[in-house]
Amino acid sequence: MPTADAAQLDRAFHALADESRRAMVVRLSRGAASVSELAAPLDMSLPSVMQHLDVLQRSGLVRSEKVGRVRRCRLEPGPMRTLEQWIAEHRAIWERHFDRLSDVLDDAFPTDQGDRR
Amino acid sequence: MSIRQHDFTIERRFRQTPAQAFRAFADPELKQRWFGVPEGWTDANWELDFRVGGGEVSVGRDPGGELHEFRSRYHDIVDGERIVFAYDLLLDGRLISVSLTTVEVRPDGDGTRLVFTEHGAFFDDLEDPAEREHGTGLLLDGLAAFLGEQVAA
């Protein structure tokens, strides 16, 4: 008898055993999207997209919520996703530090090019 | 549990000389202005001991209430040219990453080119262990990340 975990894995792998649904997961791995944004690159009707979305939601991979008239979809966050977000932020934080470093250098050591763009 | 390796390089050009750019790392007054705890954060503590074997501490609580800690140790310093340091990042007391970092400042025309290179190990145990579900979620999220990389490549 499959455990709860095994059943969830079965649903997840079933959900991913389809090229269109994989494309939807890949799109969502870059950030939340509306149903029409998910459908845009796919060559299929909106009802078909909704059916695929339903499979993804039942697998637990994707969650959606209605915001006004628009349904927003996102990957279900987990520990790994938190880490991915952290890594993406990490470099951006250093970039911001170096922006500030540039300002500090211009202030502390003005050059004759200081006012030139 | 898993470890993610992440390497990156940032290059910047400054109008100032390499000696001046280097001072922004070595002089506590200058360093704090671009690397100190951000304004508006609480529980702030910042210390710089710029010598081999010394280190830097930058601790602060962001407006959302999370405590950020940066703790570094200098391994090599060549005045005006190179800094090598290792640092830990902690969030609310949990270790998130350990990185080895090199900073090079080189003459570039009448200015300076700064090359910042980091090799980091990131740990996934950010969540409370009780919230982590048997690795199933991890596996699936890892798969999603893998699929994303395949398309991005």
PDB file of C-alpha atoms in Angstrom:
ATOM      1  CA  MET A   1       0.000   0.000   0.000  1.00  0.00           C
ATOM      2  CA  PRO A   2       1.496   3.342  -0.960  1.00  0.00           C
ATOM      3  CA  THR A   3       2.257   5.748   1.842  1.00  0.00           C
ATOM      4  CA  ALA A   4       0.958   9.287   1.718  1.00  0.00           C
ATOM      5  CA  ASP A   5       4.364  10.375   0.459  1.00  0.00           C
ATOM      6  CA  ALA A   6       4.389   7.810  -2.316  1.00  0.00           C
ATOM      7  CA  ALA A   7       0.911   8.864  -3.420  1.00  0.00           C
ATOM      8  CA  GLN A   8       2.018  12.472  -3.537  1.00  0.00           C
ATOM      9  CA  LEU A   9       5.104  11.519  -5.530  1.00  0.00           C
ATOM     10  CA  ASP A  10       2.923   9.566  -7.967  1.00  0.00           C
ATOM     11  CA  ARG A  11       0.685  12.583  -8.519  1.00  0.00           C
ATOM     12  CA  ALA A  12       3.695  14.875  -8.922  1.00  0.00           C
ATOM     13  CA  PHE A  13       5.425  12.655 -11.456  1.00  0.00           C
ATOM     14  CA  HIS A  14       2.158  12.157 -13.315  1.00  0.00           C
ATOM     15  CA  ALA A  15       1.765  15.937 -13.390  1.00  0.00           C
ATOM     16  CA  LEU A  16       5.255  16.353 -14.814  1.00  0.00           C
ATOM     17  CA  ALA A  17       4.880  13.539 -17.373  1.00  0.00           C
ATOM     18  CA  ASP A  18       3.449  15.999 -19.871  1.00  0.00           C
ATOM     19  CA  GLU A  19       5.344  18.528 -21.948  1.00  0.00           C
ATOM     20  CA  SER A  20       2.755  21.300 -21.611  1.00  0.00           C
ATOM     21  CA  ARG A  21       2.590  20.954 -17.845  1.00  0.00           C
ATOM     22  CA  ARG A  22       6.396  20.949 -17.627  1.00  0.00           C
ATOM     23  CA  ALA A  23       6.408  24.169 -19.657  1.00  0.00           C
ATOM     24  CA  MET A  24       3.935  25.661 -17.167  1.00  0.00           C
ATOM     25  CA  VAL A  25       6.140  24.629 -14.206  1.00  0.00           C
ATOM     26  CA  VAL A  26       9.205  26.117 -15.894  1.00  0.00           C
ATOM     27  CA  ARG A  27       7.329  29.375 -16.491  1.00  0.00           C
ATOM     28  CA  LEU A  28       6.244  29.466 -12.831  1.00  0.00           C
ATOM     29  CA  SER A  29       9.783  28.739 -11.645  1.00  0.00           C
ATOM     30  CA  ARG A  30      10.568  32.262 -12.892  1.00  0.00           C
ATOM     31  CA  GLY A  31       7.722  33.782 -10.887  1.00  0.00           C
ATOM     32  CA  ALA A  32       3.958  33.870 -10.424  1.00  0.00           C
ATOM     33  CA  ALA A  33       1.794  34.191 -13.532  1.00  0.00           C
ATOM     34  CA  SER A  34      -1.839  34.607 -14.507  1.00  0.00           C
ATOM     35  CA  VAL A  35      -3.608  31.792 -16.345  1.00  0.00           C
ATOM     36  CA  SER A  36      -3.521  33.778 -19.588  1.00  0.00           C
ATOM     37  CA  GLU A  37       0.233  34.368 -19.167  1.00  0.00           C
ATOM     38  CA  LEU A  38       0.677  30.615 -18.677  1.00  0.00           C
ATOM     39  CA  ALA A  39      -1.436  29.899 -21.744  1.00  0.00           C
ATOM     40  CA  ALA A  40       0.235  32.456 -24.031  1.00  0.00           C
ATOM     41  CA  PRO A  41       3.220  30.343 -25.195  1.00  0.00           C
ATOM     42  CA  LEU A  42       1.122  27.136 -25.394  1.00  0.00           C
ATOM     43  CA  ASP A  43      -0.785  26.184 -28.515  1.00  0.00           C
ATOM     44  CA  MET A  44      -4.012  25.131 -26.805  1.00  0.00           C
ATOM     45  CA  SER A  45      -7.416  26.400 -25.719  1.00  0.00           C
ATOM     46  CA  LEU A  46      -7.975  28.061 -22.369  1.00  0.00           C
ATOM     47  CA  PRO A  47     -10.145  25.141 -21.087  1.00  0.00           C
ATOM     48  CA  SER A  48      -7.252  22.745 -21.872  1.00  0.00           C
ATOM     49  CA  VAL A  49      -4.869  25.005 -19.981  1.00  0.00           C
ATOM     50  CA  MET A  50      -7.285  24.993 -17.035  1.00  0.00           C
ATOM     51  CA  GLN A  51      -7.376  21.185 -17.105  1.00  0.00           C
ATOM     52  CA  HIS A  52      -3.577  20.994 -17.013  1.00  0.00           C
ATOM     53  CA  LEU A  53      -3.527  23.556 -14.225  1.00  0.00           C
ATOM     54  CA  ASP A  54      -5.978  21.407 -12.291  1.00  0.00           C
ATOM     55  CA  VAL A  55      -3.631  18.398 -12.553  1.00  0.00           C
ATOM     56  CA  LEU A  56      -0.719  20.535 -11.368  1.00  0.00           C
ATOM     57  CA  GLN A  57      -2.725  21.847  -8.424  1.00  0.00           C
ATOM     58  CA  ARG A  58      -3.877  18.390  -7.340  1.00  0.00           C
ATOM     59  CA  SER A  59      -0.228  17.265  -7.437  1.00  0.00           C
ATOM     60  CA  GLY A  60       0.627  19.956  -4.891  1.00  0.00           C
ATOM     61  CA  LEU A  61       3.223  21.478  -7.200  1.00  0.00           C
ATOM     62  CA  VAL A  62       1.214  24.580  -8.022  1.00  0.00           C
ATOM     63  CA  ARG A  63      -1.127  26.779  -6.053  1.00  0.00           C
ATOM     64  CA  SER A  64      -3.454  29.416  -7.434  1.00  0.00           C
ATOM     65  CA  GLU A  65      -5.639  32.117  -6.002  1.00  0.00           C
ATOM     66  CA  LYS A  66      -8.126  34.521  -7.454  1.00  0.00           C
ATOM     67  CA  VAL A  67      -7.061  38.158  -7.267  1.00  0.00           C
ATOM     68  CA  GLY A  68      -9.968  40.253  -8.497  1.00  0.00           C
ATOM     69  CA  ARG A  69     -10.890  38.794 -11.871  1.00  0.00           C
ATOM     70  CA  VAL A  70      -7.482  37.233 -12.440  1.00  0.00           C
ATOM     71  CA  ARG A  71      -6.306  33.805 -11.241  1.00  0.00           C
ATOM     72  CA  ARG A  72      -2.648  34.001 -10.169  1.00  0.00           C
ATOM     73  CA  CYS A  73      -0.597  30.772 -10.161  1.00  0.00           C
ATOM     74  CA  ARG A  74       2.626  30.077  -8.337  1.00  0.00           C
ATOM     75  CA  LEU A  75       4.860  27.145  -7.513  1.00  0.00           C
ATOM     76  CA  GLU A  76       4.230  25.871  -4.029  1.00  0.00           C
ATOM     77  CA  PRO A  77       7.096  27.268  -2.005  1.00  0.00           C
ATOM     78  CA  GLY A  78       9.352  24.870  -0.140  1.00  0.00           C
ATOM     79  CA  PRO A  79      12.724  24.939   1.578  1.00  0.00           C
ATOM     80  CA  MET A  80      14.633  24.616  -1.698  1.00  0.00           C
ATOM     81  CA  ARG A  81      12.712  27.475  -3.221  1.00  0.00           C
ATOM     82  CA  THR A  82      13.555  29.637  -0.248  1.00  0.00           C
ATOM     83  CA  LEU A  83      17.201  28.820  -0.817  1.00  0.00           C
ATOM     84  CA  GLU A  84      16.963  29.612  -4.546  1.00  0.00           C
ATOM     85  CA  GLN A  85      15.471  32.986  -3.713  1.00  0.00           C
ATOM     86  CA  TRP A  86      18.203  33.618  -1.176  1.00  0.00           C
ATOM     87  CA  ILE A  87      20.941  32.819  -3.701  1.00  0.00           C
ATOM     88  CA  ALA A  88      19.355  35.135  -6.261  1.00  0.00           C
ATOM     89  CA  GLU A  89      19.218  37.936  -3.697  1.00  0.00           C
ATOM     90  CA  HIS A  90      22.761  37.309  -2.497  1.00  0.00           C
ATOM     91  CA  ARG A  91      24.521  38.666  -5.580  1.00  0.00           C
ATOM     92  CA  ALA A  92      22.070  41.585  -5.813  1.00  0.00           C
ATOM     93  CA  ILE A  93      22.977  42.591  -2.256  1.00  0.00           C
ATOM     94  CA  TRP A  94      26.678  42.784  -3.171  1.00  0.00           C
ATOM     95  CA  GLU A  95      25.823  44.787  -6.311  1.00  0.00           C
ATOM     96  CA  ARG A  96      23.994  47.303  -4.103  1.00  0.00           C
ATOM     97  CA  HIS A  97      26.965  47.498  -1.733  1.00  0.00           C
ATOM     98  CA  PHE A  98      29.243  48.342  -4.667  1.00  0.00           C
ATOM     99  CA  ASP A  99      26.794  51.010  -5.867  1.00  0.00           C
ATOM    100  CA  ARG A 100      27.177  52.595  -2.438  1.00  0.00           C
ATOM    101  CA  LEU A 101      30.973  52.097  -2.544  1.00  0.00           C
ATOM    102  CA  SER A 102      31.062  54.062  -5.802  1.00  0.00           C
ATOM    103  CA  ASP A 103      29.158  56.940  -4.165  1.00  0.00           C
ATOM    104  CA  VAL A 104      31.416  56.859  -1.086  1.00  0.00           C
ATOM    105  CA  LEU A 105      34.554  56.989  -3.280  1.00  0.00           C
ATOM    106  CA  ASP A 106      33.185  59.930  -5.306  1.00  0.00           C
ATOM    107  CA  ASP A 107      32.420  61.745  -2.063  1.00  0.00           C
ATOM    108  CA  ALA A 108      35.700  60.955  -0.277  1.00  0.00           C
ATOM    109  CA  PHE A 109      38.009  61.298  -3.286  1.00  0.00           C
ATOM    110  CA  PRO A 110      36.473  63.710  -5.803  1.00  0.00           C
ATOM    111  CA  THR A 111      38.150  63.541  -9.203  1.00  0.00           C
ATOM    112  CA  ASP A 112      38.228  66.199 -11.922  1.00  0.00           C
ATOM    113  CA  GLN A 113      35.891  63.922 -13.865  1.00  0.00           C
ATOM    114  CA  GLY A 114      33.523  63.964 -10.933  1.00  0.00           C
ATOM    115  CA  ASP A 115      30.832  65.981 -12.646  1.00  0.00           C
ATOM    116  CA  ARG A 116      31.173  64.325 -16.035  1.00  0.00           C
ATOM    117  CA  ARG A 117      28.519  61.833 -17.070  1.00  0.00           C
TER     118      ARG A 117
ATOM    119  CA  MET B   1      19.485  18.619   3.738  1.00  0.00           C
ATOM    120  CA  SER B   2      21.576  19.662   0.822  1.00  0.00           C
ATOM    121  CA  ILE B   3      24.306  22.124  -0.089  1.00  0.00           C
ATOM    122  CA  ARG B   4      24.180  24.387  -3.105  1.00  0.00           C
ATOM    123  CA  GLN B   5      27.460  25.727  -4.465  1.00  0.00           C
ATOM    124  CA  HIS B   6      27.237  29.173  -5.984  1.00  0.00           C
ATOM    125  CA  ASP B   7      30.132  31.103  -7.566  1.00  0.00           C
ATOM    126  CA  PHE B   8      30.009  34.557  -9.055  1.00  0.00           C
ATOM    127  CA  THR B   9      32.188  37.504 -10.034  1.00  0.00           C
ATOM    128  CA  ILE B  10      31.312  41.187  -9.976  1.00  0.00           C
ATOM    129  CA  GLU B  11      33.529  43.704 -11.783  1.00  0.00           C
ATOM    130  CA  ARG B  12      33.289  47.450 -11.263  1.00  0.00           C
ATOM    131  CA  ARG B  13      35.304  50.398 -12.525  1.00  0.00           C
ATOM    132  CA  PHE B  14      35.937  53.438 -10.349  1.00  0.00           C
ATOM    133  CA  ARG B  15      37.459  56.792 -11.260  1.00  0.00           C
ATOM    134  CA  GLN B  16      39.667  56.772  -8.149  1.00  0.00           C
ATOM    135  CA  THR B  17      43.138  55.199  -7.865  1.00  0.00           C
ATOM    136  CA  PRO B  18      43.622  51.612  -6.618  1.00  0.00           C
ATOM    137  CA  ALA B  19      45.084  53.024  -3.379  1.00  0.00           C
ATOM    138  CA  GLN B  20      41.929  55.090  -2.821  1.00  0.00           C
ATOM    139  CA  ALA B  21      39.594  52.210  -3.673  1.00  0.00           C
ATOM    140  CA  PHE B  22      41.555  50.002  -1.283  1.00  0.00           C
ATOM    141  CA  ARG B  23      41.115  52.559   1.501  1.00  0.00           C
ATOM    142  CA  ALA B  24      37.338  52.153   1.236  1.00  0.00           C
ATOM    143  CA  PHE B  25      37.871  48.563   2.458  1.00  0.00           C
ATOM    144  CA  ALA B  26      40.602  49.268   5.031  1.00  0.00           C
ATOM    145  CA  ASP B  27      39.447  52.520   6.658  1.00  0.00           C
ATOM    146  CA  PRO B  28      36.622  51.826   9.151  1.00  0.00           C
ATOM    147  CA  GLU B  29      35.036  55.267   8.628  1.00  0.00           C
ATOM    148  CA  LEU B  30      34.804  54.717   4.854  1.00  0.00           C
ATOM    149  CA  LYS B  31      33.901  51.029   5.072  1.00  0.00           C
ATOM    150  CA  GLN B  32      31.000  51.658   7.403  1.00  0.00           C
ATOM    151  CA  ARG B  33      29.514  54.173   4.958  1.00  0.00           C
ATOM    152  CA  TRP B  34      28.999  51.538   2.272  1.00  0.00           C
ATOM    153  CA  PHE B  35      28.941  48.301   4.273  1.00  0.00           C
ATOM    154  CA  GLY B  36      27.534  49.285   7.653  1.00  0.00           C
ATOM    155  CA  VAL B  37      24.142  48.251   9.021  1.00  0.00           C
ATOM    156  CA  PRO B  38      21.377  49.965   6.973  1.00  0.00           C
ATOM    157  CA  GLU B  39      19.526  52.907   8.480  1.00  0.00           C
ATOM    158  CA  GLY B  40      16.299  51.967  10.187  1.00  0.00           C
ATOM    159  CA  TRP B  41      17.599  48.566  11.339  1.00  0.00           C
ATOM    160  CA  THR B  42      17.733  47.830  15.058  1.00  0.00           C
ATOM    161  CA  ASP B  43      20.046  45.804  17.323  1.00  0.00           C
ATOM    162  CA  ALA B  44      22.859  47.137  15.132  1.00  0.00           C
ATOM    163  CA  ASN B  45      26.469  46.163  15.761  1.00  0.00           C
ATOM    164  CA  TRP B  46      29.321  46.834  13.344  1.00  0.00           C
ATOM    165  CA  GLU B  47      33.038  46.243  13.936  1.00  0.00           C
ATOM    166  CA  LEU B  48      36.017  46.151  11.604  1.00  0.00           C
ATOM    167  CA  ASP B  49      39.431  44.733  12.489  1.00  0.00           C
ATOM    168  CA  PHE B  50      41.240  44.992   9.151  1.00  0.00           C
ATOM    169  CA  ARG B  51      44.256  42.707   9.464  1.00  0.00           C
ATOM    170  CA  VAL B  52      45.041  39.072   8.697  1.00  0.00           C
ATOM    171  CA  GLY B  53      43.380  37.042  11.439  1.00  0.00           C
ATOM    172  CA  GLY B  54      41.009  39.914  12.210  1.00  0.00           C
ATOM    173  CA  GLY B  55      37.539  40.259  10.794  1.00  0.00           C
ATOM    174  CA  GLU B  56      34.357  42.202  10.378  1.00  0.00           C
ATOM    175  CA  VAL B  57      31.020  41.854  12.136  1.00  0.00           C
ATOM    176  CA  SER B  58      27.828  43.418  10.832  1.00  0.00           C
ATOM    177  CA  VAL B  59      24.660  42.561  12.725  1.00  0.00           C
ATOM    178  CA  GLY B  60      21.233  44.145  12.432  1.00  0.00           C
ATOM    179  CA  ARG B  61      17.536  43.427  12.614  1.00  0.00           C
ATOM    180  CA  ASP B  62      15.623  44.426   9.476  1.00  0.00           C
ATOM    181  CA  PRO B  63      12.289  46.268   9.673  1.00  0.00           C
ATOM    182  CA  GLY B  64      10.558  42.890   9.198  1.00  0.00           C
ATOM    183  CA  GLY B  65      12.120  41.631  12.438  1.00  0.00           C
ATOM    184  CA  GLU B  66      14.706  39.207  11.010  1.00  0.00           C
ATOM    185  CA  LEU B  67      18.211  39.295  12.468  1.00  0.00           C
ATOM    186  CA  HIS B  68      20.975  39.350   9.814  1.00  0.00           C
ATOM    187  CA  GLU B  69      24.569  38.512  10.764  1.00  0.00           C
ATOM    188  CA  PHE B  70      27.673  38.854   8.604  1.00  0.00           C
ATOM    189  CA  ARG B  71      30.863  37.543  10.228  1.00  0.00           C
ATOM    190  CA  SER B  72      34.126  37.536   8.293  1.00  0.00           C
ATOM    191  CA  ARG B  73      37.788  36.698   8.829  1.00  0.00           C
ATOM    192  CA  TYR B  74      40.652  38.088   6.754  1.00  0.00           C
ATOM    193  CA  HIS B  75      43.021  35.470   5.367  1.00  0.00           C
ATOM    194  CA  ASP B  76      45.274  37.597   3.177  1.00  0.00           C
ATOM    195  CA  ILE B  77      45.777  41.320   2.715  1.00  0.00           C
ATOM    196  CA  VAL B  78      48.189  42.843   0.172  1.00  0.00           C
ATOM    197  CA  ASP B  79      48.047  46.596   0.669  1.00  0.00           C
ATOM    198  CA  GLY B  80      46.528  48.368  -2.319  1.00  0.00           C
ATOM    199  CA  GLU B  81      46.095  45.160  -4.312  1.00  0.00           C
ATOM    200  CA  ARG B  82      44.235  42.242  -2.779  1.00  0.00           C
ATOM    201  CA  ILE B  83      41.982  41.138   0.070  1.00  0.00           C
ATOM    202  CA  VAL B  84      41.003  37.533   0.776  1.00  0.00           C
ATOM    203  CA  PHE B  85      38.324  36.820   3.357  1.00  0.00           C
ATOM    204  CA  ALA B  86      35.853  34.146   4.364  1.00  0.00           C
ATOM    205  CA  TYR B  87      32.467  34.920   5.829  1.00  0.00           C
ATOM    206  CA  ASP B  88      29.372  33.372   7.373  1.00  0.00           C
ATOM    207  CA  LEU B  89      25.849  34.677   6.851  1.00  0.00           C
ATOM    208  CA  LEU B  90      23.243  33.895   9.476  1.00  0.00           C
ATOM    209  CA  LEU B  91      19.536  34.638   9.504  1.00  0.00           C
ATOM    210  CA  ASP B  92      17.892  34.578  12.922  1.00  0.00           C
ATOM    211  CA  GLY B  93      20.870  32.595  14.186  1.00  0.00           C
ATOM    212  CA  ARG B  94      20.726  29.943  11.454  1.00  0.00           C
ATOM    213  CA  LEU B  95      23.750  29.511   9.192  1.00  0.00           C
ATOM    214  CA  ILE B  96      22.724  30.172   5.586  1.00  0.00           C
ATOM    215  CA  SER B  97      26.021  30.349   3.738  1.00  0.00           C
ATOM    216  CA  VAL B  98      29.781  30.218   4.051  1.00  0.00           C
ATOM    217  CA  SER B  99      31.799  31.967   1.361  1.00  0.00           C
ATOM    218  CA  LEU B 100      35.425  32.445   0.320  1.00  0.00           C
ATOM    219  CA  THR B 101      35.889  35.815  -1.326  1.00  0.00           C
ATOM    220  CA  THR B 102      38.711  37.605  -3.124  1.00  0.00           C
ATOM    221  CA  VAL B 103      38.782  41.319  -3.862  1.00  0.00           C
ATOM    222  CA  GLU B 104      41.349  42.608  -6.349  1.00  0.00           C
ATOM    223  CA  VAL B 105      41.934  46.260  -7.166  1.00  0.00           C
ATOM    224  CA  ARG B 106      43.923  46.876 -10.352  1.00  0.00           C
ATOM    225  CA  PRO B 107      44.951  50.021 -12.211  1.00  0.00           C
ATOM    226  CA  ASP B 108      42.660  50.596 -15.195  1.00  0.00           C
ATOM    227  CA  GLY B 109      43.617  53.679 -17.220  1.00  0.00           C
ATOM    228  CA  ASP B 110      43.467  56.559 -14.762  1.00  0.00           C
ATOM    229  CA  GLY B 111      41.034  54.639 -12.543  1.00  0.00           C
ATOM    230  CA  THR B 112      40.593  51.275 -10.901  1.00  0.00           C
ATOM    231  CA  ARG B 113      39.038  47.958 -11.811  1.00  0.00           C
ATOM    232  CA  LEU B 114      37.649  46.025  -8.868  1.00  0.00           C
ATOM    233  CA  VAL B 115      37.155  42.284  -9.287  1.00  0.00           C
ATOM    234  CA  PHE B 116      35.100  40.598  -6.578  1.00  0.00           C
ATOM    235  CA  THR B 117      34.927  36.806  -6.775  1.00  0.00           C
ATOM    236  CA  GLU B 118      32.997  34.610  -4.395  1.00  0.00           C
ATOM    237  CA  HIS B 119      32.728  30.844  -3.926  1.00  0.00           C
ATOM    238  CA  GLY B 120      29.774  30.136  -1.666  1.00  0.00           C
ATOM    239  CA  ALA B 121      28.179  27.104  -0.076  1.00  0.00           C
ATOM    240  CA  PHE B 122      24.491  27.627   0.714  1.00  0.00           C
ATOM    241  CA  PHE B 123      22.588  25.407   3.106  1.00  0.00           C
ATOM    242  CA  ASP B 124      18.956  24.502   2.722  1.00  0.00           C
ATOM    243  CA  ASP B 125      18.036  24.109   6.384  1.00  0.00           C
ATOM    244  CA  LEU B 126      16.451  27.557   6.469  1.00  0.00           C
ATOM    245  CA  GLU B 127      13.096  26.257   7.589  1.00  0.00           C
ATOM    246  CA  ASP B 128      12.204  24.910  10.958  1.00  0.00           C
ATOM    247  CA  PRO B 129      12.886  21.147  10.808  1.00  0.00           C
ATOM    248  CA  ALA B 130       9.283  20.487  11.835  1.00  0.00           C
ATOM    249  CA  GLU B 131       8.069  22.288   8.724  1.00  0.00           C
ATOM    250  CA  ARG B 132      10.190  20.232   6.363  1.00  0.00           C
ATOM    251  CA  GLU B 133       8.321  17.359   4.858  1.00  0.00           C
ATOM    252  CA  HIS B 134      10.334  14.167   4.440  1.00  0.00           C
ATOM    253  CA  GLY B 135      12.342  15.528   1.522  1.00  0.00           C
ATOM    254  CA  THR B 136       9.443  15.100  -0.887  1.00  0.00           C
ATOM    255  CA  GLY B 137       8.940  18.809  -1.304  1.00  0.00           C
ATOM    256  CA  LEU B 138      12.698  19.207  -1.659  1.00  0.00           C
ATOM    257  CA  LEU B 139      12.876  16.677  -4.446  1.00  0.00           C
ATOM    258  CA  LEU B 140      10.064  18.294  -6.374  1.00  0.00           C
ATOM    259  CA  ASP B 141      11.368  21.814  -5.912  1.00  0.00           C
ATOM    260  CA  GLY B 142      14.801  20.626  -7.005  1.00  0.00           C
ATOM    261  CA  LEU B 143      13.182  19.149 -10.093  1.00  0.00           C
ATOM    262  CA  ALA B 144      11.444  22.438 -10.855  1.00  0.00           C
ATOM    263  CA  ALA B 145      14.763  24.267 -10.487  1.00  0.00           C
ATOM    264  CA  PHE B 146      16.419  21.694 -12.751  1.00  0.00           C
ATOM    265  CA  LEU B 147      13.731  22.082 -15.401  1.00  0.00           C
ATOM    266  CA  GLY B 148      14.158  25.836 -15.170  1.00  0.00           C
ATOM    267  CA  GLU B 149      17.911  25.555 -15.719  1.00  0.00           C
ATOM    268  CA  GLN B 150      17.423  23.285 -18.717  1.00  0.00           C
ATOM    269  CA  VAL B 151      15.284  25.913 -20.395  1.00  0.00           C
ATOM    270  CA  ALA B 152      17.486  28.806 -19.356  1.00  0.00           C
ATOM    271  CA  ALA B 153      20.645  27.065 -20.635  1.00  0.00           C
TER     272      ALA B 153
END
